[in-house]
Tab-separated table of C-alpha atoms and ligand atoms in Angstrom:
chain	number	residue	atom	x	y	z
E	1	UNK	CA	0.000	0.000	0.000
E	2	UNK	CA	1.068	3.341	-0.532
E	3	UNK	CA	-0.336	7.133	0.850
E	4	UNK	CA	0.185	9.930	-0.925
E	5	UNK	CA	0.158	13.529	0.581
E	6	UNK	CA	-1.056	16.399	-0.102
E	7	UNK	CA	1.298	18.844	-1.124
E	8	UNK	CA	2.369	21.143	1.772
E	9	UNK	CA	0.984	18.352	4.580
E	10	UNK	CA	1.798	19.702	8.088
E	11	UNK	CA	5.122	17.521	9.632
E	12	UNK	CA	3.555	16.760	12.339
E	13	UNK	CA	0.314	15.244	11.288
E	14	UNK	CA	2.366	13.354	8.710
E	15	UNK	CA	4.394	12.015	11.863
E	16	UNK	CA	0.821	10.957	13.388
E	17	UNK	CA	0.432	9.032	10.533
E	18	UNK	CA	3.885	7.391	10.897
E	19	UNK	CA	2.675	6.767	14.133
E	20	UNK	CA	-0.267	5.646	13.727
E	21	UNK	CA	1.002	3.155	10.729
E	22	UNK	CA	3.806	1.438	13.214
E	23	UNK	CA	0.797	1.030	16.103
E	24	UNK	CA	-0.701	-1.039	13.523
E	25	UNK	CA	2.554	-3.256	12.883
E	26	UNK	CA	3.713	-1.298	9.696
E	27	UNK	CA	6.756	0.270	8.708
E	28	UNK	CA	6.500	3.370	6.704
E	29	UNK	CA	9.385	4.608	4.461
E	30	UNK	CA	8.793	8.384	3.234
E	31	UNK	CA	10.066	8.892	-0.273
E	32	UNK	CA	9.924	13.151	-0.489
E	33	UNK	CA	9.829	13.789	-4.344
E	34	UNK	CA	9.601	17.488	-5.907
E	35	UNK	CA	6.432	16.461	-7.064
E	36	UNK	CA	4.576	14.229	-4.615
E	37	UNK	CA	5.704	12.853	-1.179
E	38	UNK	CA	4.825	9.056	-0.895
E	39	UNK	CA	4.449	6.906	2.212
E	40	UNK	CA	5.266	3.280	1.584
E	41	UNK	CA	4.120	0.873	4.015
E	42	UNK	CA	5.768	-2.301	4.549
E	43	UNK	CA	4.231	-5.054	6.892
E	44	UNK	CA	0.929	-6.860	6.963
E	45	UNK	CA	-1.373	-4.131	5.380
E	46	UNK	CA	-4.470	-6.673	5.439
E	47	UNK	CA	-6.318	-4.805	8.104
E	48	UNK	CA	-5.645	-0.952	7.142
E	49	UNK	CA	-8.649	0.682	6.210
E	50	UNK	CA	-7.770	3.065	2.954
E	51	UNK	CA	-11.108	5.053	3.668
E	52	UNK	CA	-9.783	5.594	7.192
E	53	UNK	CA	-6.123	6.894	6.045
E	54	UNK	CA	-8.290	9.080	3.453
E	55	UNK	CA	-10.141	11.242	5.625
E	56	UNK	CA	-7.037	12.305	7.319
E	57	UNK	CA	-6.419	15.930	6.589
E	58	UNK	CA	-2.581	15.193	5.404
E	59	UNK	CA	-3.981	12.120	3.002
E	60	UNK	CA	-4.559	12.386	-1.092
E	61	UNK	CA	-4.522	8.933	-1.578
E	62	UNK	CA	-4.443	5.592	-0.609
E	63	UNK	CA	-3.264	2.879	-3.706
E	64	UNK	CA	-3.301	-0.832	-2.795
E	65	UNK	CA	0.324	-2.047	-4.103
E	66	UNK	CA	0.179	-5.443	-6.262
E	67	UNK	CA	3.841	-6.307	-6.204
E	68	UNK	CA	5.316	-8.304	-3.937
E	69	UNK	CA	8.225	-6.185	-3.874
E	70	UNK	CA	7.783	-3.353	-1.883
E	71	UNK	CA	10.884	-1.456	-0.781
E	72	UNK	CA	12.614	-1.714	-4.258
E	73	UNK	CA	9.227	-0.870	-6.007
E	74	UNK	CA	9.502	2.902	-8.038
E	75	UNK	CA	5.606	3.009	-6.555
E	76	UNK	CA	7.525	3.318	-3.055
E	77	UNK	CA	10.090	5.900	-4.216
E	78	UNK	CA	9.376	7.361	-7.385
E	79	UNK	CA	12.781	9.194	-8.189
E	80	UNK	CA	15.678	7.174	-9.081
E	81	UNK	CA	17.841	6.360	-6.177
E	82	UNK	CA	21.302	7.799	-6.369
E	83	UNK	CA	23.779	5.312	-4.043
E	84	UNK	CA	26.907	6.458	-2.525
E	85	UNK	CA	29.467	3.872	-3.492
E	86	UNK	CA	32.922	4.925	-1.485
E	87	UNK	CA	32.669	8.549	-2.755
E	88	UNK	CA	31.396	7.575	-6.386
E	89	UNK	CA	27.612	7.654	-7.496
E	90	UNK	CA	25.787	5.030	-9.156
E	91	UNK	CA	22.137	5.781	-9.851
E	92	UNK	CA	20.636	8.911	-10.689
E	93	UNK	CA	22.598	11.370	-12.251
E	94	UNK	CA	25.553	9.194	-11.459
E	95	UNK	CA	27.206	6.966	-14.187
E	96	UNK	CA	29.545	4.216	-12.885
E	97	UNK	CA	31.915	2.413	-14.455
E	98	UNK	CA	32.974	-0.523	-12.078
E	99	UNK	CA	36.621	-2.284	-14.066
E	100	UNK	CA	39.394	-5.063	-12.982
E	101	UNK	CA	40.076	-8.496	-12.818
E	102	UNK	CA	38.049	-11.346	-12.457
E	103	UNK	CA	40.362	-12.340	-9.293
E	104	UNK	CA	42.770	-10.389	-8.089
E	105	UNK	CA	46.041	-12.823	-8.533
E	106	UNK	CA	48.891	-10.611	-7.022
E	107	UNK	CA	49.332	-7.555	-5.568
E	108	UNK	CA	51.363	-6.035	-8.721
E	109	UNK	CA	48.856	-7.568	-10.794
E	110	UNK	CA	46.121	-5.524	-9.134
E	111	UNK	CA	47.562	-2.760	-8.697
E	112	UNK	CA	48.902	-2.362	-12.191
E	113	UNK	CA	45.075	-3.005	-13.459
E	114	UNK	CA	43.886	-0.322	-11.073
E	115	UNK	CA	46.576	2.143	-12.291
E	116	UNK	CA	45.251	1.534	-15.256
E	117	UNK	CA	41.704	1.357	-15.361
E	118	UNK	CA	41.501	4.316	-13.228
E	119	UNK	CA	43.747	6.467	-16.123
E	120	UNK	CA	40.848	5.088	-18.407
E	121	UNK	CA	38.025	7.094	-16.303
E	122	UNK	CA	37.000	4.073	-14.722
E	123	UNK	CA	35.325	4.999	-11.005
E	124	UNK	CA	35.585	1.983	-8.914
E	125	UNK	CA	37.909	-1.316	-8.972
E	126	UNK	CA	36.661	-4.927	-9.005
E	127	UNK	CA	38.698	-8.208	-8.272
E	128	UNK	CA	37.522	-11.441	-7.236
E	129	UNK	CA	39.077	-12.626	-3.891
E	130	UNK	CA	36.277	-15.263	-2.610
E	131	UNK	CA	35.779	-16.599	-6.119
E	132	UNK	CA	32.377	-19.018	-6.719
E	133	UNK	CA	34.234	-21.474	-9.456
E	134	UNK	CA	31.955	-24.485	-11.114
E	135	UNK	CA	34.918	-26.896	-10.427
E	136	UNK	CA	36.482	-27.706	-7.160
E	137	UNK	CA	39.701	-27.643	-8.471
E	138	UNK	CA	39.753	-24.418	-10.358
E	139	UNK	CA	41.586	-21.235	-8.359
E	140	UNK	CA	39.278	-20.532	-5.763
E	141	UNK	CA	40.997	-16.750	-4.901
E	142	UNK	CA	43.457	-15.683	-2.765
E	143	UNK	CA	40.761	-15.243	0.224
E	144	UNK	CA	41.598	-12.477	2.832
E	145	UNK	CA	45.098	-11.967	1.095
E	146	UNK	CA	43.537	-11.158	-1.718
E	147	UNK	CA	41.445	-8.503	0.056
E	148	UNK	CA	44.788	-7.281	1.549
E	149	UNK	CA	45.983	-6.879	-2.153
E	150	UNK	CA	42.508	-4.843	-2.878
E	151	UNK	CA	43.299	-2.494	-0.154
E	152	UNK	CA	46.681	-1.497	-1.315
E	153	UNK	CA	45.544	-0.697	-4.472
E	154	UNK	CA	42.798	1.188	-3.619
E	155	UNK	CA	44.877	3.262	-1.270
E	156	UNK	CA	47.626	3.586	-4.307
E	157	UNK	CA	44.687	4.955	-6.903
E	158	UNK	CA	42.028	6.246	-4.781
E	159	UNK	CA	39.379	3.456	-6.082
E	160	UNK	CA	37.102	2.478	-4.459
E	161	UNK	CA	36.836	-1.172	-3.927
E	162	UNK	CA	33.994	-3.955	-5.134
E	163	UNK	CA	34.560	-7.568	-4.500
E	164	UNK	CA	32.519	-10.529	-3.701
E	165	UNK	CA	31.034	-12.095	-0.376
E	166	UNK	CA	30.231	-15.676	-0.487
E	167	UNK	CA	30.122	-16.495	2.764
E	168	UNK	CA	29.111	-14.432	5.701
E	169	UNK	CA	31.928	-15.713	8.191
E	170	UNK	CA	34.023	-13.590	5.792
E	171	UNK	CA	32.270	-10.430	6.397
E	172	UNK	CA	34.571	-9.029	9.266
E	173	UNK	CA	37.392	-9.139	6.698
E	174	UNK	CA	35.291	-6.415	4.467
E	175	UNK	CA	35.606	-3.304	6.586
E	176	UNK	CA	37.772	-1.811	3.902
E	177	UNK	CA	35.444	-2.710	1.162
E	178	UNK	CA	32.878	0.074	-0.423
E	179	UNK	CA	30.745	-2.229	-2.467
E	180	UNK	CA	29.737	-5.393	-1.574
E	181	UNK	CA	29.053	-7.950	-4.526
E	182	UNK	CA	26.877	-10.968	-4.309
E	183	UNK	CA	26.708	-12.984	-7.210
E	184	UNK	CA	24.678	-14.557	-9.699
E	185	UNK	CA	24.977	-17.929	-7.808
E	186	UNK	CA	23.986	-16.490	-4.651
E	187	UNK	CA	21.034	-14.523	-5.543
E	188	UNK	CA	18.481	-16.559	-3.550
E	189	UNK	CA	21.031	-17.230	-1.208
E	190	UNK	CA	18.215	-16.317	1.506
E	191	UNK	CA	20.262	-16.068	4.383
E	192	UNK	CA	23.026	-14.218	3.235
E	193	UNK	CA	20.410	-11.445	1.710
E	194	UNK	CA	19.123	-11.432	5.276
E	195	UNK	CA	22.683	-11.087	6.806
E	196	UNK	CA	23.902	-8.283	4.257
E	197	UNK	CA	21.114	-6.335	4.758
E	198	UNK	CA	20.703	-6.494	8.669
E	199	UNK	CA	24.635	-6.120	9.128
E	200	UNK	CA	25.661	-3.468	7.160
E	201	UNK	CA	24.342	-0.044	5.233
E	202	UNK	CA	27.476	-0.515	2.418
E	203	UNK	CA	25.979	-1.048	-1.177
E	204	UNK	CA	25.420	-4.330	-2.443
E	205	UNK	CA	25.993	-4.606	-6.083
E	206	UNK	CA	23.335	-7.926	-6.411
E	207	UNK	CA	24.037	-9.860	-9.788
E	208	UNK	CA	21.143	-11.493	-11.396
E	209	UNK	CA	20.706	-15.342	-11.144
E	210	UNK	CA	21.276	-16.710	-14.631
E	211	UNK	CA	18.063	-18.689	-14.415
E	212	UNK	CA	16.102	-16.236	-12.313
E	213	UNK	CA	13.071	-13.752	-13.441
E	214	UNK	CA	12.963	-9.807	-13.000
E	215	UNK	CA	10.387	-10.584	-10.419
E	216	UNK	CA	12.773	-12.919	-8.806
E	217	UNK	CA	15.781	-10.376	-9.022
E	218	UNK	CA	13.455	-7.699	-7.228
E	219	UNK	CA	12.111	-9.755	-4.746
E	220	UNK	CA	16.076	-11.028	-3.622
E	221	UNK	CA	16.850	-7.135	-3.811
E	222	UNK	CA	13.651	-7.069	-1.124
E	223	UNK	CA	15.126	-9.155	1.187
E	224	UNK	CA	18.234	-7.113	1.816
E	225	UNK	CA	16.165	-3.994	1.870
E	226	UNK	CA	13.771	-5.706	4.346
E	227	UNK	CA	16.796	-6.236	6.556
E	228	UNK	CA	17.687	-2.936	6.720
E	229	UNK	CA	19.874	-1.856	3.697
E	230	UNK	CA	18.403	0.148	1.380
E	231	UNK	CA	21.505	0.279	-0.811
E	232	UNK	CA	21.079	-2.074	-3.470
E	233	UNK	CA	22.500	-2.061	-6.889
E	234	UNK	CA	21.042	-4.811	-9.781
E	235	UNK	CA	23.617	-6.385	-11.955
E	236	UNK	CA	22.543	-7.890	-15.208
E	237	UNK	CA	25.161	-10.500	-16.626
E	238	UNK	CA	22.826	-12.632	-18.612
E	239	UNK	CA	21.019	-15.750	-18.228
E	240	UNK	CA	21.061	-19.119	-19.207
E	241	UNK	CA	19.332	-20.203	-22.611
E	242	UNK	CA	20.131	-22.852	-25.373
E	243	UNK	CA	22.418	-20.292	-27.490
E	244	UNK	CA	26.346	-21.496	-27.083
E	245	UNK	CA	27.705	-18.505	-29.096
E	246	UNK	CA	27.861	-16.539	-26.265
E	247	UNK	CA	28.883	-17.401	-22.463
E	248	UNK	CA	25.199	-16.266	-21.460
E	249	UNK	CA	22.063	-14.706	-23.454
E	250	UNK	CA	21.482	-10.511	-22.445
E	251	UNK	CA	18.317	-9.147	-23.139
E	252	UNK	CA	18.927	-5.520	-22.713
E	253	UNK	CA	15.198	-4.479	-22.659
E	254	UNK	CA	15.392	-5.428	-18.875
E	255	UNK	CA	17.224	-2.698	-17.818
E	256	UNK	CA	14.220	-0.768	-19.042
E	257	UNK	CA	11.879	-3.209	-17.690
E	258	UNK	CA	13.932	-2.966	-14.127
E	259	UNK	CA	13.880	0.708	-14.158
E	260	UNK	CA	10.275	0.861	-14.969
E	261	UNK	CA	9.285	-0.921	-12.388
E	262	UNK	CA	11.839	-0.066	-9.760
E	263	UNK	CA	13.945	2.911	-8.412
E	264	UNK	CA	16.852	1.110	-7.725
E	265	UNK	CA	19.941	1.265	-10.153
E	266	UNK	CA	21.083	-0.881	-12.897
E	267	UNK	CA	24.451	-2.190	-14.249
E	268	UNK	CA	25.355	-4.166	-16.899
E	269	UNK	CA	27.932	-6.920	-16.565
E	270	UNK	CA	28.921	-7.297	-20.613
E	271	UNK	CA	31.860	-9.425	-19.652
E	272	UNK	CA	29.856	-12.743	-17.874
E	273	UNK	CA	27.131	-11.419	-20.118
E	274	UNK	CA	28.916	-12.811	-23.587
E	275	UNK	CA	32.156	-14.281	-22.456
E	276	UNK	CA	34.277	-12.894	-25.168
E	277	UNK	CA	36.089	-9.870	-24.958
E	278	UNK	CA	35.389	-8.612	-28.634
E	279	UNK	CA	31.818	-8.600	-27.725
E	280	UNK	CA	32.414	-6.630	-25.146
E	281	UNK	CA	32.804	-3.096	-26.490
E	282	UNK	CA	29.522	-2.962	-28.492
E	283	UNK	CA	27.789	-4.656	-26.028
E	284	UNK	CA	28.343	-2.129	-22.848
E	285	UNK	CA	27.488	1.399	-26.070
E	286	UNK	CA	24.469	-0.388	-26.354
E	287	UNK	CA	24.143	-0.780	-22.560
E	288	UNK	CA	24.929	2.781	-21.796
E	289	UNK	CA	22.559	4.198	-24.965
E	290	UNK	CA	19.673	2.140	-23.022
E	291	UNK	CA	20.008	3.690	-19.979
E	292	UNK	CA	21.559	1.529	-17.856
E	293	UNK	CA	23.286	3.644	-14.763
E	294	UNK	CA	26.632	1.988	-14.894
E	295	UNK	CA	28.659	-1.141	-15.962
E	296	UNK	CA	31.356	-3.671	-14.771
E	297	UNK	CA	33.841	-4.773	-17.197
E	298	UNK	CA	36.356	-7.471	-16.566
E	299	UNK	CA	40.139	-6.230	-17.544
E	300	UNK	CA	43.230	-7.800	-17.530
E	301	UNK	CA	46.853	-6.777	-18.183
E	302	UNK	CA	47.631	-9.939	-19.919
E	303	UNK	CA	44.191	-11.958	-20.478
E	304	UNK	CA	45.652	-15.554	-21.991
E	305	UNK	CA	47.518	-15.773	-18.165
E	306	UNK	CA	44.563	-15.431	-16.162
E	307	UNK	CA	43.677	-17.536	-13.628
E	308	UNK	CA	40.203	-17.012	-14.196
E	309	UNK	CA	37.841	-15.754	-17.425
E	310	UNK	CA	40.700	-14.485	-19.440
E	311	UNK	CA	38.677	-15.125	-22.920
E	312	UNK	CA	36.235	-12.259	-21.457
E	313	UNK	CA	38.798	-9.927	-20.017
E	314	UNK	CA	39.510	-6.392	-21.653
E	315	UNK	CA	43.250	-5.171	-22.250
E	316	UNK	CA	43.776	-1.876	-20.648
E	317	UNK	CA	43.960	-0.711	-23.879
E	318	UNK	CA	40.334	-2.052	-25.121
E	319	UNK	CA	39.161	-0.892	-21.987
E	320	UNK	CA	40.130	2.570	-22.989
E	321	UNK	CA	38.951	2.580	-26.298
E	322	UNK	CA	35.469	1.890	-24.574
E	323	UNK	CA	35.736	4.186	-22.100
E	324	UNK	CA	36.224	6.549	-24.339
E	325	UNK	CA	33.219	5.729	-26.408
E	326	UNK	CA	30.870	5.850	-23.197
E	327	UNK	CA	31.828	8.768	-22.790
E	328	UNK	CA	30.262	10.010	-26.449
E	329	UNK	CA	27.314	8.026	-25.336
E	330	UNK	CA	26.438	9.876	-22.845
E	331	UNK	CA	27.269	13.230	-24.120
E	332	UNK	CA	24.382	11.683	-27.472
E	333	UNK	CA	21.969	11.207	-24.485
E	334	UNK	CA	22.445	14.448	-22.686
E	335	UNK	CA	23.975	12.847	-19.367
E	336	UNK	CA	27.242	13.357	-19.572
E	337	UNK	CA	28.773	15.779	-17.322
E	338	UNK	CA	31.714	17.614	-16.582
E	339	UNK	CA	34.024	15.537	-14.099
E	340	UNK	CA	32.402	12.481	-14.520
E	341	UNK	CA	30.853	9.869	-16.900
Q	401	LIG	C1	32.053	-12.162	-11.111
Q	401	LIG	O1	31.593	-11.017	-11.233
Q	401	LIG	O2	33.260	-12.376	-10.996
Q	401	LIG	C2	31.155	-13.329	-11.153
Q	401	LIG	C3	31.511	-14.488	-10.662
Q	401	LIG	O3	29.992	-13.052	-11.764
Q	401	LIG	P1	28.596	-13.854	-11.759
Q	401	LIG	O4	28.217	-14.049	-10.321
Q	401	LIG	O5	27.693	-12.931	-12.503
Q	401	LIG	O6	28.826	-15.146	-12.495
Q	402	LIG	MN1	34.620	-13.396	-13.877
């Protein structure tokens, strides 16, 4: 359910209404737009009476909510949502451009990539330290050390840091991390969505289960917003179909289709999306001409050598070449700006 006020509604009857909400068991989250402020209430909604909240003075409103998802629904927050990631936006007005390895291998390896993906324009570093791997006896990441080997080279380039969590007994060894990733195989990893989103406020940068539906997606983004984090970033890196030409099968329409229907932002993974790195130019143009609000590229400073997804991986030097056409992309669709992407 959601209430919208009137415009100008007095503070303080709005907060009686707040109050009045949590008596009843539900939690409303005020979304205050230039246009229209929105209550969204979260919770068992069976027994509020919309003709009740409609006589209040403060009241427009009242619109029953279909979704299941209600925290990352654009009904709940109409704006975009703008996330703070380490100092960089994504979301919004913000454009974000997330670049690196698929694991970090070394600490001169890592640092090298950051040097240069961050002389490229990129605004935040990946690398894979906890590293989800089909086989058991593929490299499985360098673990904590690897984190270690983030740090430095986020305090040598200023980057901030994305990496993945599989596990939450790992989670104390984050603190230096800005964006925490969960991926694709962990999407409806219930319990870690619960633990991410009760334990910390840092973004989560949730990639999209390669057999899962937008619906799905959202609702996995609810569950860490139900927990208490509100800072949620989609990934799109494909799904699974019966095509073999490409690593997986990217519909792009969903970033439209996610943005539609929520207010949380998008990125597009074109690297796990098509698992070759010639693909991977065109593919993240067409991403940023859709309107996606960022994307994370896998580079690599010598891709036949690496210990993981080296057939996907960017040079530094492709990497610029696309950076460089984003960069006309979003001056053709009026976003770019001065500073940034
Ligand atoms: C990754 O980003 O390194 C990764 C493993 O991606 P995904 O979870 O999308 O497969
Ligand atoms: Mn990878």
């Amino acid at each position: 359910m959601i209430i919208l006020l009137k415009k100008g509604a007095d503070a303080h009857q709005v907060e009686n209404l707040k109050n009045l909400l949590r008596s009843r068991g539900v939690e409303p989250h005020e979304s205050v737009g230039s246009m229209q402020t929105v209550i969204g209430c979260v919770g068992d909604v069976a027994h509020l009476d919309p003709g009740i909240l409609e006589a209040l003075d403060v009241v427009e409103q009242v619109q029953r909510v279909q979704e299941p998802y209600k925290a990352a629904n654009r009904k709940f927050h109409p704006a975009d949502s703008s996330i703070d990631c380490g100092g960089t936006k994504i979301g919004g007005d913000g454009f974000g451009v997330i670049a690196g390895p698929c694991s970090v291998e070394s600490e001169e390896q890592i640092v090298a990539i950051a040097k240069a993906v961050k002389a490229a324009g990129a605004t935040l570093l990946r690398g894979g330290a906890f590293k989800p791997r089909t086989s058991p006896y593929a490299f499985q990441g360098l673990g904590k050390a690897g984190l270690d080997m983030l740090s430095t080279a986020k305090r040598e380039t200023g980057l901030p840091i994305v990496t993945e969590l599989m596990d939450f007994a790992d989670f104390d060894h984050f603190g230096d991390v800005d964006v925490i990733q969960i991926g694709a195989r962990n999407m409806q990893n219930f319990n870690l969505l619960k633990e991410v989103g009760a334990h910390t406020k840092k973004p989560i940068l949730l990639k999209c289960g390669m057999s899962a539906t937008l619906q799905e997606l959202l609702m996995s983004a609810e569950y860490i917003m139900a927990s208490g984090n509100e800072n949620v970033i989609l990934c799109e890196r494909g799904i699974r179909t019966f095509e073999t030409a490409l690593r997986n099968t990217l519909d792009l329409g969903v970033v439209t289709v996610l943005k539609h229907l929520s207010h949380l932002p998008v990125v597009v993974d074109p690297s796990h999306a098509t698992g070759h790195a010639y693909m991977v130019d065109s593919v993240s143009v067409a991403a940023a001409a859709i309107g996606a609000d960022g994307l994370m590229i896998e580079v690599h400073d010598n891709p036949p050598q690496a210990k993981c997804d080296g057939a996907q991986s960017q040079t530094p030097e492709m990497f610029a070449k696309t950076m460089s056409k984003i960069k006309d992309v979003r001056v053709l669709v009026g976003k770019w700006k001065e500073g940034g992407l």
